[in-house]
């Protein structure tokens, strides 16, 4: 199945990544080349493989779910492009805009 | 003496014994960086003043009789995807151009605790996506052995820095070969540890189930020294494993490979790749035999034939998810005066990411999207499972496996940049190791007629780093340690 420029734009929207008119052509070509390459996997019979059981899995060591005080909280907030007091300001979410 | 030529072990001993100061070493390395950097461009940030201040502090502590730690006074360079408190961490991307992390990655904390001195941050492929360090938003790094060639990638800046004598140690991250391939291209040692051996806390994630931090060095001894510092459990990373710290240096006492069985791949023998790399492999196999190892033919058909395709589904899938956090809201660059939140996301990411990163985010989003998940992502996970099983079976017969780190030596800048599939093919012999979570090391075994470094790769079962270091030590006794690139006009 061939990918079309419209498909690329649609995936771009899903990925929150605007695809410019100048980028659509090369990206479509790239997608079709790489998806053809992925087609190689078709020659494998994987019907009996359960991908989600791992025999030798190492157990995950989770930390206790308890809050930890972060000393330099301001250093994090200062990294935001638009800070207002102790909040991070973002453009309007609701409405027509 | 030019102190920048010393190994990390020699620096640590020399500083401890008072033969020279940490400041002398740091100044020697900084002056080396200053003279070579205009041609090589391996660094994105050089923290000269902070490094000198740190060295002075260490010298003061030593004078007061304090033990500085195993890396006391050793200069180190970090790939610019490891968080450093107060020092920019850009991932070679416009989107993080001005970002200054408020904390240190665990590996950084461990290095500093062990007495190391940070010299700066190395260039890389943007967000570690690439095999040549040509995908950096801040320009290409040159291979110190041949300036018109790439240093490999994505940790190309770190590999070039060690090869050029900037520092005896640099850290890189390896998702599909990004330590071993540049180590081979630049003629140094590069170890990708077992998945779970080194902490990923503070490493800006590319593909979390594959990424692993490891060292570049010019001797096996230095690799062991760094791994003793980094190979500890970190409660901040749930995938970090509580394995007991290994005495890696002990593995270096191996004088031969008697009683060892080393596997070589039927598929590699049949693979059409560069003659120079074939010769390097033959030379290394002969050296293994002379050192007493038994060479055993094994097969890893799925890993070599299908590892690459499945990796280029799984890694972008994880990348598309990991890179969703770069949205212009909490940190990083941000689109100016957007009309809506959606516009903020779309414009920030369009302007902030380079072409290869965009390609991988889109590929990842596509293979995870409704209707295509079974055809691509699920299938790739199954292939990964088969690859793991293949390795487990192979390691019933052999102690380690030898194969090339890449199909070619360092290629020319620009040679593959318009051919993504050809670029991806450069990872065909390294990717299966990440898919199975195994450790692998690349070591230099010589140079081609035109002077390009040639490496070989050894891989071992999980937690088999000592096996790799023993083999590396024996190979080093035969081929010599890695050299510093001084040649030509350099």
XYZ file of C-alpha atoms in Angstrom, chain A residues 1 3 7-8 11-20 22-23 27 30-31 33-35 37-44 46-56 58-63 70 72 75-77 79-82 88-93 97, chain B residues 99-100 102-103 201 233 235-236 238-239 241-242 302 305-306 308-310 312-313 328-332 334 338-342 344-347 349-350 353 358-359 361-363 365-366 372-373 376 378-383 385-386 389 420-421 424-425 462-463:
126
model
C 0.000 0.000 0.000
C 1.430 6.339 1.335
C -1.481 10.534 4.720
C 1.781 12.235 5.674
C 0.181 11.673 10.560
C 1.896 15.032 11.056
C -1.202 16.370 12.749
C -1.385 13.284 14.994
C 2.278 13.853 15.906
C 1.674 17.573 16.511
C 4.227 18.301 13.823
C 3.338 20.654 10.993
C 4.543 19.277 7.676
C 5.365 22.117 5.297
C 8.133 21.757 0.739
C 8.556 18.776 3.069
C 8.717 12.730 3.324
C 10.933 8.438 2.374
C 7.882 6.778 3.925
C 10.901 3.520 0.715
C 11.067 2.619 4.367
C 7.687 0.885 4.472
C 11.876 -2.119 3.510
C 9.735 -3.072 6.508
C 7.879 -5.409 4.130
C 10.886 -7.738 4.419
C 9.468 -8.937 7.720
C 6.522 -10.489 5.819
C 8.704 -13.461 4.907
C 8.882 -14.526 8.574
C 5.705 -15.211 13.505
C 2.292 -16.727 14.189
C 3.485 -18.687 17.255
C 5.514 -15.895 18.809
C 4.087 -14.196 21.851
C 5.893 -10.869 21.998
C 4.777 -9.994 25.496
C 6.129 -12.883 27.568
C 9.734 -12.524 28.573
C 11.282 -15.627 30.148
C 14.392 -13.964 31.525
C 14.558 -8.806 35.337
C 12.030 -7.633 37.908
C 11.427 -3.903 37.912
C 12.579 -2.232 41.100
C 10.100 0.531 41.699
C 10.657 3.266 44.234
C 12.549 19.202 44.891
C 15.235 24.159 43.327
C 14.995 26.474 38.385
C 12.368 24.283 36.718
C 9.724 26.996 36.450
C 12.853 27.121 32.116
C 9.298 27.596 30.889
C 8.979 29.972 27.935
C 6.148 31.896 29.603
C 3.258 28.247 33.338
C 1.215 30.326 30.935
C -0.149 28.724 27.760
C -2.307 30.094 24.929
C -6.079 29.855 25.247
C -7.243 26.237 25.054
C -9.058 30.025 18.550
C 18.007 24.635 27.954
C 19.938 24.407 31.240
C 18.384 21.982 37.042
C 19.885 18.570 37.931
C 18.133 8.854 34.842
C 22.084 0.329 40.837
C 16.711 3.729 42.425
C 15.818 6.706 40.189
C 13.309 1.483 37.395
C 15.178 -0.384 34.630
C 19.242 -3.528 37.905
C 20.538 -4.237 41.414
C 16.799 -13.324 12.103
C 18.313 -10.282 8.206
C 15.440 -8.651 10.097
C 17.325 -3.601 11.173
C 13.736 -3.417 9.877
C 12.247 -4.211 13.273
C 13.460 1.059 12.612
C 9.875 0.396 13.697
C 6.992 24.561 23.688
C 5.138 24.694 27.012
C 7.371 23.707 29.907
C 10.881 24.130 28.544
C 12.898 24.501 25.371
C 8.675 28.014 21.913
C 0.620 31.498 18.825
C -3.127 31.926 18.368
C -3.947 28.583 19.969
C -2.354 25.744 21.893
C -2.414 23.557 18.765
C 1.980 26.475 19.588
C 2.637 22.708 19.350
C 2.742 22.582 15.557
C 4.991 25.599 15.001
C 7.997 21.369 16.747
C 8.233 22.277 13.051
C 13.289 19.622 15.120
C 10.888 14.673 12.087
C 11.181 11.580 9.879
C 8.639 10.988 14.875
C 6.357 10.628 11.859
C 7.425 7.011 11.240
C 3.404 7.878 14.936
C 2.437 6.048 11.741
C -1.179 -0.251 11.365
C -0.192 -1.360 14.873
C 4.263 -3.035 12.023
C 3.433 -5.873 16.962
C 5.338 -7.709 14.242
C 8.544 -5.880 15.129
C 8.108 -6.830 18.799
C 7.789 -10.453 17.726
C 10.990 -10.189 15.711
C 11.575 -11.747 20.792
C 12.947 -14.154 18.165
C 15.859 -16.375 21.662
C 18.417 7.202 4.729
C 18.209 3.454 4.072
C 20.418 2.882 8.445
C 22.296 -0.108 6.970
C 23.784 -10.232 29.639
C 26.078 -9.020 32.460
